[in-house]
């Protein structure tokens, strides 16, 4: 774990006014070092250092999402993936995601324009729009 990433994670967590905990720091630092969103299972398996139990990781990810440091991406496979959010210098949820139908990897498409306003039927108010594109990634298509 790079100390600069860890220091950045600590600074971001302290800025919320909440308690700085080792699990929060470790998970945020880990996600700051990854460009692609990861599943709970991938984070649990790849997180360096002492093992973190699954429930603690779920709580940490929920807390980080609540504070805008990560955003949740719902894949077509019904598995949440987590990438850095706007409060951590990452993207907000206002972008498209691409999920490979071969390897299930999810990539944020930050430069793909999305419709800014959707006309909703009367009585409906949208809070969030998920835009998921399915297809084959360059690694799986051999390009």
PDB file of C-alpha atoms in Angstrom:
ATOM      1  CA  UNK A   1       0.000   0.000   0.000  1.00  0.00           C
ATOM      2  CA  UNK A   2       1.469   3.299  -1.064  1.00  0.00           C
ATOM      3  CA  UNK A   3       1.874   5.741   1.805  1.00  0.00           C
ATOM      4  CA  UNK A   4       0.625   8.654  -0.327  1.00  0.00           C
ATOM      5  CA  UNK A   5      -2.593   6.751  -1.067  1.00  0.00           C
ATOM      6  CA  UNK A   6      -2.976   5.908   2.605  1.00  0.00           C
ATOM      7  CA  UNK A   7      -2.346   9.516   3.635  1.00  0.00           C
ATOM      8  CA  UNK A   8      -4.904  10.700   1.097  1.00  0.00           C
ATOM      9  CA  UNK A   9      -7.445   8.199   2.442  1.00  0.00           C
ATOM     10  CA  UNK A  10      -6.817   9.372   6.010  1.00  0.00           C
ATOM     11  CA  UNK A  11      -7.226  13.023   5.002  1.00  0.00           C
ATOM     12  CA  UNK A  12     -10.514  12.307   3.190  1.00  0.00           C
ATOM     13  CA  UNK A  13     -11.945  10.344   6.122  1.00  0.00           C
ATOM     14  CA  UNK A  14     -10.895  12.983   8.676  1.00  0.00           C
ATOM     15  CA  UNK A  15     -12.568  15.669   6.541  1.00  0.00           C
ATOM     16  CA  UNK A  16     -15.957  14.038   7.222  1.00  0.00           C
ATOM     17  CA  UNK A  17     -15.535  14.673  10.939  1.00  0.00           C
ATOM     18  CA  UNK A  18     -16.048  10.963  11.563  1.00  0.00           C
ATOM     19  CA  UNK A  19     -13.733   8.632  13.395  1.00  0.00           C
ATOM     20  CA  UNK A  20     -10.669   7.490  11.482  1.00  0.00           C
ATOM     21  CA  UNK A  21     -10.560   3.694  11.630  1.00  0.00           C
ATOM     22  CA  UNK A  22      -8.003   1.316  10.206  1.00  0.00           C
ATOM     23  CA  UNK A  23     -10.561  -0.644   8.111  1.00  0.00           C
ATOM     24  CA  UNK A  24     -11.912   2.576   6.513  1.00  0.00           C
ATOM     25  CA  UNK A  25      -8.395   3.751   5.723  1.00  0.00           C
ATOM     26  CA  UNK A  26      -7.290   0.403   4.317  1.00  0.00           C
ATOM     27  CA  UNK A  27     -10.329  -0.042   2.071  1.00  0.00           C
ATOM     28  CA  UNK A  28     -10.378   3.532   0.760  1.00  0.00           C
ATOM     29  CA  UNK A  29      -6.624   3.490   0.174  1.00  0.00           C
ATOM     30  CA  UNK A  30      -6.979   0.202  -1.713  1.00  0.00           C
ATOM     31  CA  UNK A  31      -9.793   1.542  -3.916  1.00  0.00           C
ATOM     32  CA  UNK A  32      -7.878   4.761  -4.608  1.00  0.00           C
ATOM     33  CA  UNK A  33      -5.173   2.573  -6.118  1.00  0.00           C
ATOM     34  CA  UNK A  34      -7.536   0.848  -8.577  1.00  0.00           C
ATOM     35  CA  UNK A  35      -8.929   2.358 -11.739  1.00  0.00           C
ATOM     36  CA  UNK A  36     -11.698  -0.225 -12.201  1.00  0.00           C
ATOM     37  CA  UNK A  37     -14.598  -0.854  -9.824  1.00  0.00           C
ATOM     38  CA  UNK A  38     -14.279  -4.036  -7.749  1.00  0.00           C
ATOM     39  CA  UNK A  39     -16.791  -6.374  -6.140  1.00  0.00           C
ATOM     40  CA  UNK A  40     -16.972  -6.987  -2.398  1.00  0.00           C
ATOM     41  CA  UNK A  41     -15.444 -10.416  -2.993  1.00  0.00           C
ATOM     42  CA  UNK A  42     -12.567  -8.997  -5.077  1.00  0.00           C
ATOM     43  CA  UNK A  43     -11.791  -6.389  -2.431  1.00  0.00           C
ATOM     44  CA  UNK A  44     -11.899  -9.006   0.318  1.00  0.00           C
ATOM     45  CA  UNK A  45      -9.571 -11.326  -1.630  1.00  0.00           C
ATOM     46  CA  UNK A  46      -7.092  -8.668  -2.783  1.00  0.00           C
ATOM     47  CA  UNK A  47      -6.954  -6.279   0.188  1.00  0.00           C
ATOM     48  CA  UNK A  48      -3.352  -6.362   1.401  1.00  0.00           C
ATOM     49  CA  UNK A  49      -2.457  -6.960   5.026  1.00  0.00           C
ATOM     50  CA  UNK A  50      -4.438  -8.647   7.741  1.00  0.00           C
ATOM     51  CA  UNK A  51      -7.701 -10.259   6.602  1.00  0.00           C
ATOM     52  CA  UNK A  52     -10.857  -8.211   7.047  1.00  0.00           C
ATOM     53  CA  UNK A  53     -14.108 -10.012   7.831  1.00  0.00           C
ATOM     54  CA  UNK A  54     -16.913  -9.755   5.273  1.00  0.00           C
ATOM     55  CA  UNK A  55     -19.363  -7.913   7.533  1.00  0.00           C
ATOM     56  CA  UNK A  56     -16.824  -5.229   8.420  1.00  0.00           C
ATOM     57  CA  UNK A  57     -16.065  -4.746   4.735  1.00  0.00           C
ATOM     58  CA  UNK A  58     -19.786  -4.354   3.932  1.00  0.00           C
ATOM     59  CA  UNK A  59     -20.108  -1.739   6.690  1.00  0.00           C
ATOM     60  CA  UNK A  60     -17.007   0.134   5.538  1.00  0.00           C
ATOM     61  CA  UNK A  61     -18.187   0.173   1.903  1.00  0.00           C
ATOM     62  CA  UNK A  62     -21.637   1.407   2.980  1.00  0.00           C
ATOM     63  CA  UNK A  63     -20.037   4.167   5.065  1.00  0.00           C
ATOM     64  CA  UNK A  64     -17.706   5.197   2.229  1.00  0.00           C
ATOM     65  CA  UNK A  65     -20.640   5.258  -0.225  1.00  0.00           C
ATOM     66  CA  UNK A  66     -22.765   7.288   2.188  1.00  0.00           C
ATOM     67  CA  UNK A  67     -19.976   9.889   2.346  1.00  0.00           C
ATOM     68  CA  UNK A  68     -19.427   9.996  -1.434  1.00  0.00           C
ATOM     69  CA  UNK A  69     -15.962   8.438  -1.328  1.00  0.00           C
ATOM     70  CA  UNK A  70     -17.080   5.422  -3.353  1.00  0.00           C
ATOM     71  CA  UNK A  71     -19.985   4.850  -5.680  1.00  0.00           C
ATOM     72  CA  UNK A  72     -21.878   1.616  -6.122  1.00  0.00           C
ATOM     73  CA  UNK A  73     -22.368   0.163  -9.547  1.00  0.00           C
ATOM     74  CA  UNK A  74     -25.054  -2.463 -10.057  1.00  0.00           C
ATOM     75  CA  UNK A  75     -23.858  -4.925 -12.676  1.00  0.00           C
ATOM     76  CA  UNK A  76     -26.098  -6.974 -14.929  1.00  0.00           C
ATOM     77  CA  UNK A  77     -25.079  -9.952 -12.787  1.00  0.00           C
ATOM     78  CA  UNK A  78     -26.740  -8.323  -9.734  1.00  0.00           C
ATOM     79  CA  UNK A  79     -23.364  -7.872  -8.015  1.00  0.00           C
ATOM     80  CA  UNK A  80     -22.384  -4.492  -6.583  1.00  0.00           C
ATOM     81  CA  UNK A  81     -19.048  -3.058  -7.618  1.00  0.00           C
ATOM     82  CA  UNK A  82     -17.340  -0.171  -5.876  1.00  0.00           C
ATOM     83  CA  UNK A  83     -15.213   2.563  -7.419  1.00  0.00           C
ATOM     84  CA  UNK A  84     -13.925   5.816  -6.003  1.00  0.00           C
ATOM     85  CA  UNK A  85     -16.563   8.518  -5.754  1.00  0.00           C
ATOM     86  CA  UNK A  86     -16.499  12.301  -6.117  1.00  0.00           C
ATOM     87  CA  UNK A  87     -15.464  13.001  -2.515  1.00  0.00           C
ATOM     88  CA  UNK A  88     -12.303  10.948  -3.152  1.00  0.00           C
ATOM     89  CA  UNK A  89     -11.474  12.571  -6.472  1.00  0.00           C
ATOM     90  CA  UNK A  90     -13.260   9.853  -8.428  1.00  0.00           C
ATOM     91  CA  UNK A  91     -16.409  10.006 -10.497  1.00  0.00           C
ATOM     92  CA  UNK A  92     -19.927  10.620  -9.331  1.00  0.00           C
ATOM     93  CA  UNK A  93     -22.608   8.289 -10.540  1.00  0.00           C
ATOM     94  CA  UNK A  94     -23.341  10.550 -13.497  1.00  0.00           C
ATOM     95  CA  UNK A  95     -21.604   8.429 -16.134  1.00  0.00           C
ATOM     96  CA  UNK A  96     -22.092   5.225 -18.101  1.00  0.00           C
ATOM     97  CA  UNK A  97     -20.741   1.821 -17.114  1.00  0.00           C
ATOM     98  CA  UNK A  98     -19.702  -0.972 -19.441  1.00  0.00           C
ATOM     99  CA  UNK A  99     -19.906  -4.602 -18.335  1.00  0.00           C
ATOM    100  CA  UNK A 100     -18.164  -7.292 -20.362  1.00  0.00           C
ATOM    101  CA  UNK A 101     -20.442 -10.270 -20.972  1.00  0.00           C
ATOM    102  CA  UNK A 102     -17.409 -12.583 -21.096  1.00  0.00           C
ATOM    103  CA  UNK A 103     -15.340 -11.674 -18.032  1.00  0.00           C
ATOM    104  CA  UNK A 104     -17.928  -9.580 -16.086  1.00  0.00           C
ATOM    105  CA  UNK A 105     -15.455  -6.698 -15.613  1.00  0.00           C
ATOM    106  CA  UNK A 106     -17.052  -3.270 -15.228  1.00  0.00           C
ATOM    107  CA  UNK A 107     -15.470  -0.102 -16.594  1.00  0.00           C
ATOM    108  CA  UNK A 108     -16.581   3.487 -15.981  1.00  0.00           C
ATOM    109  CA  UNK A 109     -17.106   5.432 -19.207  1.00  0.00           C
ATOM    110  CA  UNK A 110     -16.517   8.955 -17.961  1.00  0.00           C
ATOM    111  CA  UNK A 111     -16.581  10.580 -21.409  1.00  0.00           C
ATOM    112  CA  UNK A 112     -19.816   9.013 -22.652  1.00  0.00           C
ATOM    113  CA  UNK A 113     -22.509  11.729 -22.505  1.00  0.00           C
ATOM    114  CA  UNK A 114     -25.730  10.805 -20.751  1.00  0.00           C
ATOM    115  CA  UNK A 115     -29.131  12.450 -21.114  1.00  0.00           C
ATOM    116  CA  UNK A 116     -29.241  15.230 -18.517  1.00  0.00           C
ATOM    117  CA  UNK A 117     -32.963  15.094 -17.896  1.00  0.00           C
ATOM    118  CA  UNK A 118     -35.394  12.272 -18.309  1.00  0.00           C
ATOM    119  CA  UNK A 119     -39.057  13.076 -18.680  1.00  0.00           C
ATOM    120  CA  UNK A 120     -40.761  11.213 -15.862  1.00  0.00           C
ATOM    121  CA  UNK A 121     -44.473  10.395 -15.740  1.00  0.00           C
ATOM    122  CA  UNK A 122     -46.492  12.555 -13.389  1.00  0.00           C
ATOM    123  CA  UNK A 123     -45.978  11.675  -9.744  1.00  0.00           C
ATOM    124  CA  UNK A 124     -42.571  10.029 -10.283  1.00  0.00           C
ATOM    125  CA  UNK A 125     -39.331  11.655  -9.132  1.00  0.00           C
ATOM    126  CA  UNK A 126     -35.994  10.161 -10.163  1.00  0.00           C
ATOM    127  CA  UNK A 127     -33.081  10.124  -7.749  1.00  0.00           C
ATOM    128  CA  UNK A 128     -30.494   8.220  -9.731  1.00  0.00           C
ATOM    129  CA  UNK A 129     -30.114   6.788 -13.219  1.00  0.00           C
ATOM    130  CA  UNK A 130     -27.990   3.711 -13.882  1.00  0.00           C
ATOM    131  CA  UNK A 131     -26.682   3.483 -17.422  1.00  0.00           C
ATOM    132  CA  UNK A 132     -25.168   0.062 -18.157  1.00  0.00           C
ATOM    133  CA  UNK A 133     -23.795  -0.914 -21.556  1.00  0.00           C
ATOM    134  CA  UNK A 134     -23.211  -4.643 -22.103  1.00  0.00           C
ATOM    135  CA  UNK A 135     -20.788  -6.101 -24.605  1.00  0.00           C
ATOM    136  CA  UNK A 136     -17.259  -7.463 -24.978  1.00  0.00           C
ATOM    137  CA  UNK A 137     -14.221  -5.647 -23.565  1.00  0.00           C
ATOM    138  CA  UNK A 138     -10.951  -5.293 -25.550  1.00  0.00           C
ATOM    139  CA  UNK A 139      -9.259  -8.052 -23.492  1.00  0.00           C
ATOM    140  CA  UNK A 140     -11.973 -10.587 -24.305  1.00  0.00           C
ATOM    141  CA  UNK A 141     -12.398  -9.589 -27.937  1.00  0.00           C
ATOM    142  CA  UNK A 142      -8.682  -9.997 -28.561  1.00  0.00           C
ATOM    143  CA  UNK A 143      -8.018  -6.347 -29.401  1.00  0.00           C
TER     144      UNK A 143
END
